[in-house]
Amino acid sequence: MKLLTERIARDGQALDRDILLVDSFLNHQVDMQLMRQIGDAFAAHFRALGVTRVLTIESSGIAPAGMTALALDVPLVVMKKRTSRITAGTVYQTNVRSFTKNTEYALTVSQKFLFPGERVLFIDDFLAMGEAALGAARLIEEAGSVLCGIGIVIEKTFQPGRKKLEDAGYDVFSLARIRQMDTGRIEFLA
Ligand code: G4P
């Protein structure tokens, strides 16, 4: 998506070889006009799959996923990150390790909002190690729903996320693909 890669090139900041700062338009301050276009791009790509709900993880996935849900006219479901397991049988939970942030959390979704027969589109801001998306996929499967697509705003192609998701049989579509980066330099995959 040209508008997005131009924005990353202009306002993104590569802190090192691994971390891209996009807090002026995606992670902290959010450019909602850009989010609208991101939502439209995901909706155009995934519309034919018969998506019945869009799923994301708090917090930075909410804006792009919300605009996608709006464009597809389906509900948005936001999975929570809990620090401890809740044992009551009203939620689905799975542990996810965040390598970038060196934390672990229990990815949680209410059984009221994910159930058999739903066709789910998972949207997230970054694809790095793929652990968040794989965690979401586990919960979708446990709920008896179908994960019909994964939409990523910014994919770091030099990290193993895509391979892990494709090896698991999922279709991944990214709007911006970064080939490599380093302090002050960002290269995109054509
Ligand atoms: P994964 O999401 O592919 O499993 O990879 P990883 O565990 O490494 O990422 C964990 C968190 O770090 C996620 O945020 C992800 O969005 C964020 N992240 C990964 N790479 C980058 C990067 O280059 N730049 C920035 N700004 N963030 C990155 P999270 O823990 O879900 O937090 P939130 O911001 O959504 O609340």
PDB file of C-alpha atoms and ligand atoms in Angstrom:
ATOM      1  CA  MET A   1       0.000   0.000   0.000  1.00  0.00           C
ATOM      2  CA  LYS A   2       1.811   3.036  -1.358  1.00  0.00           C
ATOM      3  CA  LEU A   3       0.362   5.577   1.050  1.00  0.00           C
ATOM      4  CA  LEU A   4       1.456   3.480   4.022  1.00  0.00           C
ATOM      5  CA  THR A   5       5.007   2.783   2.817  1.00  0.00           C
ATOM      6  CA  GLU A   6       5.428   6.494   2.056  1.00  0.00           C
ATOM      7  CA  ARG A   7       4.245   7.335   5.562  1.00  0.00           C
ATOM      8  CA  ILE A   8       6.586   4.803   7.160  1.00  0.00           C
ATOM      9  CA  ALA A   9       9.477   6.159   5.074  1.00  0.00           C
ATOM     10  CA  ARG A  10       8.625   9.713   6.138  1.00  0.00           C
ATOM     11  CA  ASP A  11       7.596   9.347   9.789  1.00  0.00           C
ATOM     12  CA  GLY A  12       8.803   5.899  10.870  1.00  0.00           C
ATOM     13  CA  GLN A  13      12.001   5.629  12.848  1.00  0.00           C
ATOM     14  CA  ALA A  14      14.158   2.515  12.787  1.00  0.00           C
ATOM     15  CA  LEU A  15      15.653   2.354  16.279  1.00  0.00           C
ATOM     16  CA  ASP A  16      17.945  -0.537  15.335  1.00  0.00           C
ATOM     17  CA  ARG A  17      17.775  -3.622  13.100  1.00  0.00           C
ATOM     18  CA  ASP A  18      14.655  -4.934  14.847  1.00  0.00           C
ATOM     19  CA  ILE A  19      12.423  -2.153  16.134  1.00  0.00           C
ATOM     20  CA  LEU A  20      10.520   0.360  14.055  1.00  0.00           C
ATOM     21  CA  LEU A  21       8.919   3.282  15.857  1.00  0.00           C
ATOM     22  CA  VAL A  22       5.611   4.337  14.321  1.00  0.00           C
ATOM     23  CA  ASP A  23       4.093   6.037  17.314  1.00  0.00           C
ATOM     24  CA  SER A  24       3.263   9.266  15.452  1.00  0.00           C
ATOM     25  CA  PHE A  25       0.594   7.580  13.283  1.00  0.00           C
ATOM     26  CA  LEU A  26      -0.090   4.005  14.477  1.00  0.00           C
ATOM     27  CA  ASN A  27       0.975   3.048  18.019  1.00  0.00           C
ATOM     28  CA  HIS A  28       0.441   6.167  20.110  1.00  0.00           C
ATOM     29  CA  GLN A  29      -0.938   9.069  18.081  1.00  0.00           C
ATOM     30  CA  VAL A  30      -3.215   7.486  15.476  1.00  0.00           C
ATOM     31  CA  ASP A  31      -3.907   8.944  12.014  1.00  0.00           C
ATOM     32  CA  MET A  32      -7.536   7.928  11.507  1.00  0.00           C
ATOM     33  CA  GLN A  33      -7.619   8.961   7.831  1.00  0.00           C
ATOM     34  CA  LEU A  34      -4.753   6.538   7.246  1.00  0.00           C
ATOM     35  CA  MET A  35      -6.583   3.914   9.356  1.00  0.00           C
ATOM     36  CA  ARG A  36      -9.659   4.385   7.151  1.00  0.00           C
ATOM     37  CA  GLN A  37      -7.595   3.648   4.050  1.00  0.00           C
ATOM     38  CA  ILE A  38      -5.960   0.673   5.765  1.00  0.00           C
ATOM     39  CA  GLY A  39      -9.411  -0.662   6.687  1.00  0.00           C
ATOM     40  CA  ASP A  40     -10.601  -0.225   3.103  1.00  0.00           C
ATOM     41  CA  ALA A  41      -7.514  -2.025   1.747  1.00  0.00           C
ATOM     42  CA  PHE A  42      -7.995  -5.014   4.075  1.00  0.00           C
ATOM     43  CA  ALA A  43     -11.730  -5.098   3.313  1.00  0.00           C
ATOM     44  CA  ALA A  44     -11.084  -5.095  -0.444  1.00  0.00           C
ATOM     45  CA  HIS A  45      -8.586  -7.955  -0.115  1.00  0.00           C
ATOM     46  CA  PHE A  46     -10.636 -10.167   2.224  1.00  0.00           C
ATOM     47  CA  ARG A  47     -14.252  -9.306   1.292  1.00  0.00           C
ATOM     48  CA  ALA A  48     -14.809 -12.392  -0.875  1.00  0.00           C
ATOM     49  CA  LEU A  49     -13.979 -14.730   2.030  1.00  0.00           C
ATOM     50  CA  GLY A  50     -17.304 -14.177   3.794  1.00  0.00           C
ATOM     51  CA  VAL A  51     -15.810 -12.745   6.985  1.00  0.00           C
ATOM     52  CA  THR A  52     -18.337 -12.554   9.839  1.00  0.00           C
ATOM     53  CA  ARG A  53     -16.129 -10.883  12.465  1.00  0.00           C
ATOM     54  CA  VAL A  54     -12.800  -9.138  12.755  1.00  0.00           C
ATOM     55  CA  LEU A  55     -10.541 -10.106  15.652  1.00  0.00           C
ATOM     56  CA  THR A  56      -7.552  -8.213  17.040  1.00  0.00           C
ATOM     57  CA  ILE A  57      -5.447  -7.884  20.196  1.00  0.00           C
ATOM     58  CA  GLU A  58      -5.397  -4.844  22.438  1.00  0.00           C
ATOM     59  CA  SER A  59      -4.068  -2.199  22.039  1.00  0.00           C
ATOM     60  CA  SER A  60      -2.397  -1.153  18.793  1.00  0.00           C
ATOM     61  CA  GLY A  61      -4.395  -3.528  16.604  1.00  0.00           C
ATOM     62  CA  ILE A  62      -7.683  -1.858  17.527  1.00  0.00           C
ATOM     63  CA  ALA A  63      -7.562   1.132  15.161  1.00  0.00           C
ATOM     64  CA  PRO A  64      -6.740  -0.729  11.912  1.00  0.00           C
ATOM     65  CA  ALA A  65      -8.944  -3.693  12.849  1.00  0.00           C
ATOM     66  CA  GLY A  66     -11.830  -1.390  13.768  1.00  0.00           C
ATOM     67  CA  MET A  67     -11.718   0.385  10.435  1.00  0.00           C
ATOM     68  CA  THR A  68     -11.594  -2.995   8.666  1.00  0.00           C
ATOM     69  CA  ALA A  69     -14.642  -4.202  10.594  1.00  0.00           C
ATOM     70  CA  LEU A  70     -16.458  -0.989   9.701  1.00  0.00           C
ATOM     71  CA  ALA A  71     -15.620  -1.395   6.018  1.00  0.00           C
ATOM     72  CA  LEU A  72     -16.809  -5.023   6.068  1.00  0.00           C
ATOM     73  CA  ASP A  73     -19.841  -4.151   8.241  1.00  0.00           C
ATOM     74  CA  VAL A  74     -19.119  -6.897  10.794  1.00  0.00           C
ATOM     75  CA  PRO A  75     -18.395  -6.791  14.565  1.00  0.00           C
ATOM     76  CA  LEU A  76     -14.918  -6.135  15.934  1.00  0.00           C
ATOM     77  CA  VAL A  77     -13.745  -8.372  18.796  1.00  0.00           C
ATOM     78  CA  VAL A  78     -10.725  -7.238  20.853  1.00  0.00           C
ATOM     79  CA  MET A  79      -8.793  -9.971  22.638  1.00  0.00           C
ATOM     80  CA  LYS A  80      -7.368  -9.003  26.030  1.00  0.00           C
ATOM     81  CA  LYS A  81      -3.923  -9.562  27.442  1.00  0.00           C
ATOM     82  CA  ARG A  82      -4.210 -10.854  30.996  1.00  0.00           C
ATOM     83  CA  THR A  83      -1.210 -11.389  33.237  1.00  0.00           C
ATOM     84  CA  SER A  84      -2.727 -14.390  35.006  1.00  0.00           C
ATOM     85  CA  ARG A  85      -5.060 -17.187  34.018  1.00  0.00           C
ATOM     86  CA  ILE A  86      -8.735 -16.930  34.831  1.00  0.00           C
ATOM     87  CA  THR A  87     -10.084 -20.396  35.508  1.00  0.00           C
ATOM     88  CA  ALA A  88     -13.819 -19.716  35.172  1.00  0.00           C
ATOM     89  CA  GLY A  89     -15.115 -21.459  32.047  1.00  0.00           C
ATOM     90  CA  THR A  90     -16.412 -18.348  30.332  1.00  0.00           C
ATOM     91  CA  VAL A  91     -13.303 -17.456  28.336  1.00  0.00           C
ATOM     92  CA  TYR A  92     -10.811 -19.030  25.968  1.00  0.00           C
ATOM     93  CA  GLN A  93      -7.200 -18.430  26.985  1.00  0.00           C
ATOM     94  CA  THR A  94      -3.728 -19.267  25.732  1.00  0.00           C
ATOM     95  CA  ASN A  95      -0.265 -18.116  26.786  1.00  0.00           C
ATOM     96  CA  VAL A  96       1.642 -15.927  24.321  1.00  0.00           C
ATOM     97  CA  ARG A  97       5.290 -14.986  24.626  1.00  0.00           C
ATOM     98  CA  SER A  98       6.262 -11.544  23.301  1.00  0.00           C
ATOM     99  CA  PHE A  99       9.891 -11.691  22.195  1.00  0.00           C
ATOM    100  CA  THR A 100      10.084  -8.007  21.259  1.00  0.00           C
ATOM    101  CA  LYS A 101       8.864  -6.895  24.676  1.00  0.00           C
ATOM    102  CA  ASN A 102      10.170  -9.914  26.612  1.00  0.00           C
ATOM    103  CA  THR A 103       6.868 -10.513  28.358  1.00  0.00           C
ATOM    104  CA  GLU A 104       4.280 -13.260  28.527  1.00  0.00           C
ATOM    105  CA  TYR A 105       0.546 -12.856  28.787  1.00  0.00           C
ATOM    106  CA  ALA A 106      -2.631 -14.915  28.693  1.00  0.00           C
ATOM    107  CA  LEU A 107      -4.443 -14.013  25.485  1.00  0.00           C
ATOM    108  CA  THR A 108      -8.115 -13.992  26.444  1.00  0.00           C
ATOM    109  CA  VAL A 109     -11.454 -13.824  24.647  1.00  0.00           C
ATOM    110  CA  SER A 110     -14.952 -14.310  25.994  1.00  0.00           C
ATOM    111  CA  GLN A 111     -16.863 -17.335  24.765  1.00  0.00           C
ATOM    112  CA  LYS A 112     -19.749 -14.913  24.165  1.00  0.00           C
ATOM    113  CA  PHE A 113     -17.885 -13.340  21.259  1.00  0.00           C
ATOM    114  CA  LEU A 114     -16.197 -16.264  19.532  1.00  0.00           C
ATOM    115  CA  PHE A 115     -18.146 -19.408  18.722  1.00  0.00           C
ATOM    116  CA  PRO A 116     -18.671 -22.175  16.149  1.00  0.00           C
ATOM    117  CA  GLY A 117     -19.581 -21.177  12.622  1.00  0.00           C
ATOM    118  CA  GLU A 118     -17.915 -17.761  12.625  1.00  0.00           C
ATOM    119  CA  ARG A 119     -15.496 -16.822   9.830  1.00  0.00           C
ATOM    120  CA  VAL A 120     -12.807 -14.733  11.475  1.00  0.00           C
ATOM    121  CA  LEU A 121     -10.345 -12.237  10.000  1.00  0.00           C
ATOM    122  CA  PHE A 122      -7.402 -11.524  12.319  1.00  0.00           C
ATOM    123  CA  ILE A 123      -5.838  -8.052  11.969  1.00  0.00           C
ATOM    124  CA  ASP A 124      -2.748  -6.781  13.809  1.00  0.00           C
ATOM    125  CA  ASP A 125      -0.346  -3.851  13.579  1.00  0.00           C
ATOM    126  CA  PHE A 126       2.992  -5.736  13.395  1.00  0.00           C
ATOM    127  CA  LEU A 127       4.090  -9.183  12.315  1.00  0.00           C
ATOM    128  CA  ALA A 128       7.388 -10.065  13.935  1.00  0.00           C
ATOM    129  CA  MET A 129       7.680 -13.524  15.520  1.00  0.00           C
ATOM    130  CA  GLY A 130       4.103 -14.532  14.706  1.00  0.00           C
ATOM    131  CA  GLU A 131       3.394 -15.653  18.255  1.00  0.00           C
ATOM    132  CA  ALA A 132       0.460 -13.288  18.757  1.00  0.00           C
ATOM    133  CA  ALA A 133      -1.254 -14.463  15.559  1.00  0.00           C
ATOM    134  CA  LEU A 134      -0.588 -18.126  16.381  1.00  0.00           C
ATOM    135  CA  GLY A 135      -2.115 -17.562  19.832  1.00  0.00           C
ATOM    136  CA  ALA A 136      -5.180 -15.991  18.233  1.00  0.00           C
ATOM    137  CA  ALA A 137      -5.383 -18.942  15.821  1.00  0.00           C
ATOM    138  CA  ARG A 138      -5.372 -21.393  18.747  1.00  0.00           C
ATOM    139  CA  LEU A 139      -8.306 -19.612  20.396  1.00  0.00           C
ATOM    140  CA  ILE A 140     -10.246 -19.359  17.136  1.00  0.00           C
ATOM    141  CA  GLU A 141      -9.831 -23.104  16.627  1.00  0.00           C
ATOM    142  CA  GLU A 142     -10.753 -23.868  20.243  1.00  0.00           C
ATOM    143  CA  ALA A 143     -13.942 -21.823  19.777  1.00  0.00           C
ATOM    144  CA  GLY A 144     -14.863 -23.821  16.669  1.00  0.00           C
ATOM    145  CA  SER A 145     -14.568 -20.726  14.448  1.00  0.00           C
ATOM    146  CA  VAL A 146     -12.618 -20.602  11.182  1.00  0.00           C
ATOM    147  CA  LEU A 147      -9.598 -18.323  10.731  1.00  0.00           C
ATOM    148  CA  CYS A 148     -10.033 -17.317   7.100  1.00  0.00           C
ATOM    149  CA  GLY A 149      -7.288 -14.693   6.853  1.00  0.00           C
ATOM    150  CA  ILE A 150      -4.572 -12.737   8.627  1.00  0.00           C
ATOM    151  CA  GLY A 151      -4.086  -9.049   7.764  1.00  0.00           C
ATOM    152  CA  ILE A 152      -0.966  -7.248   8.962  1.00  0.00           C
ATOM    153  CA  VAL A 153      -0.264  -3.524   8.720  1.00  0.00           C
ATOM    154  CA  ILE A 154       3.557  -3.766   8.923  1.00  0.00           C
ATOM    155  CA  GLU A 155       5.414  -7.019   8.326  1.00  0.00           C
ATOM    156  CA  LYS A 156       9.086  -7.328   9.211  1.00  0.00           C
ATOM    157  CA  THR A 157      10.003  -9.936   6.602  1.00  0.00           C
ATOM    158  CA  PHE A 158      13.434 -10.602   8.151  1.00  0.00           C
ATOM    159  CA  GLN A 159      11.730 -12.108  11.202  1.00  0.00           C
ATOM    160  CA  PRO A 160      10.104 -15.555  11.111  1.00  0.00           C
ATOM    161  CA  GLY A 161       6.428 -14.622  11.606  1.00  0.00           C
ATOM    162  CA  ARG A 162       5.168 -15.184   8.049  1.00  0.00           C
ATOM    163  CA  LYS A 163       6.918 -18.531   7.669  1.00  0.00           C
ATOM    164  CA  LYS A 164       5.471 -19.802  10.938  1.00  0.00           C
ATOM    165  CA  LEU A 165       1.944 -18.746   9.966  1.00  0.00           C
ATOM    166  CA  GLU A 166       2.174 -20.108   6.421  1.00  0.00           C
ATOM    167  CA  ASP A 167       3.634 -23.382   7.703  1.00  0.00           C
ATOM    168  CA  ALA A 168       0.571 -23.600   9.941  1.00  0.00           C
ATOM    169  CA  GLY A 169      -1.605 -23.207   6.814  1.00  0.00           C
ATOM    170  CA  TYR A 170      -2.762 -19.595   7.170  1.00  0.00           C
ATOM    171  CA  ASP A 171      -3.061 -16.943   4.464  1.00  0.00           C
ATOM    172  CA  VAL A 172      -1.099 -13.775   5.380  1.00  0.00           C
ATOM    173  CA  PHE A 173      -1.633 -10.412   3.661  1.00  0.00           C
ATOM    174  CA  SER A 174       0.532  -7.440   4.676  1.00  0.00           C
ATOM    175  CA  LEU A 175       0.118  -3.824   3.581  1.00  0.00           C
ATOM    176  CA  ALA A 176       3.776  -2.851   4.098  1.00  0.00           C
ATOM    177  CA  ARG A 177       6.681  -5.311   4.013  1.00  0.00           C
ATOM    178  CA  ILE A 178      10.032  -4.258   5.401  1.00  0.00           C
ATOM    179  CA  ARG A 179      12.986  -6.107   3.922  1.00  0.00           C
ATOM    180  CA  GLN A 180      15.542  -4.749   6.348  1.00  0.00           C
ATOM    181  CA  MET A 181      16.299  -1.721   8.448  1.00  0.00           C
ATOM    182  CA  ASP A 182      18.857  -0.163  10.725  1.00  0.00           C
ATOM    183  CA  THR A 183      19.207   3.109  12.576  1.00  0.00           C
ATOM    184  CA  GLY A 184      17.846   5.797  10.256  1.00  0.00           C
ATOM    185  CA  ARG A 185      17.329   3.433   7.272  1.00  0.00           C
ATOM    186  CA  ILE A 186      14.252   1.454   6.174  1.00  0.00           C
ATOM    187  CA  GLU A 187      14.112  -0.762   3.042  1.00  0.00           C
ATOM    188  CA  PHE A 188      10.850  -2.166   1.719  1.00  0.00           C
ATOM    189  CA  LEU A 189      10.184  -5.334  -0.212  1.00  0.00           C
ATOM    190  CA  ALA A 190       8.876  -4.306  -3.628  1.00  0.00           C
TER     191      ALA A 190
HETATM  192  P1  G4P B   1       4.509 -11.074  17.256  1.00  0.00           P
HETATM  193  O1  G4P B   1       3.556  -9.936  17.615  1.00  0.00           O
HETATM  194  O2  G4P B   1       4.681 -11.265  15.774  1.00  0.00           O
HETATM  195  O3  G4P B   1       4.218 -12.329  17.986  1.00  0.00           O
HETATM  196  O4  G4P B   1       5.966 -10.622  17.697  1.00  0.00           O
HETATM  197  P2  G4P B   1       6.509 -10.095  19.056  1.00  0.00           P
HETATM  198  O5  G4P B   1       6.119 -11.012  20.153  1.00  0.00           O
HETATM  199  O6  G4P B   1       7.954  -9.881  18.864  1.00  0.00           O
HETATM  200  O7  G4P B   1       5.742  -8.687  19.273  1.00  0.00           O
HETATM  201  C1  G4P B   1       5.218  -8.347  20.489  1.00  0.00           C
HETATM  202  C2  G4P B   1       4.766  -6.915  20.578  1.00  0.00           C
HETATM  203  O8  G4P B   1       5.748  -6.040  20.020  1.00  0.00           O
HETATM  204  C3  G4P B   1       3.477  -6.576  19.855  1.00  0.00           C
HETATM  205  O9  G4P B   1       2.875  -5.498  20.535  1.00  0.00           O
HETATM  206  C4  G4P B   1       3.988  -6.051  18.521  1.00  0.00           C
HETATM  207  O10 G4P B   1       3.027  -5.230  17.894  1.00  0.00           O
HETATM  208  C5  G4P B   1       5.165  -5.261  18.969  1.00  0.00           C
HETATM  209  N1  G4P B   1       6.178  -5.067  17.939  1.00  0.00           N
HETATM  210  C6  G4P B   1       6.867  -6.019  17.282  1.00  0.00           C
HETATM  211  N2  G4P B   1       7.765  -5.463  16.475  1.00  0.00           N
HETATM  212  C7  G4P B   1       7.632  -4.122  16.605  1.00  0.00           C
HETATM  213  C8  G4P B   1       8.296  -3.007  16.012  1.00  0.00           C
HETATM  214  O11 G4P B   1       9.214  -3.109  15.172  1.00  0.00           O
HETATM  215  N3  G4P B   1       7.878  -1.771  16.388  1.00  0.00           N
HETATM  216  C9  G4P B   1       6.887  -1.589  17.296  1.00  0.00           C
HETATM  217  N4  G4P B   1       6.537  -0.324  17.592  1.00  0.00           N
HETATM  218  N5  G4P B   1       6.235  -2.621  17.895  1.00  0.00           N
HETATM  219  C10 G4P B   1       6.615  -3.868  17.541  1.00  0.00           C
HETATM  220  P3  G4P B   1       1.970  -5.740  21.776  1.00  0.00           P
HETATM  221  O12 G4P B   1       2.712  -6.362  22.898  1.00  0.00           O
HETATM  222  O13 G4P B   1       0.796  -6.543  21.320  1.00  0.00           O
HETATM  223  O14 G4P B   1       1.600  -4.303  22.251  1.00  0.00           O
HETATM  224  P4  G4P B   1       0.589  -3.190  21.740  1.00  0.00           P
HETATM  225  O15 G4P B   1       1.440  -2.075  21.237  1.00  0.00           O
HETATM  226  O16 G4P B   1      -0.292  -3.716  20.678  1.00  0.00           O
HETATM  227  O17 G4P B   1      -0.193  -2.855  22.961  1.00  0.00           O
END
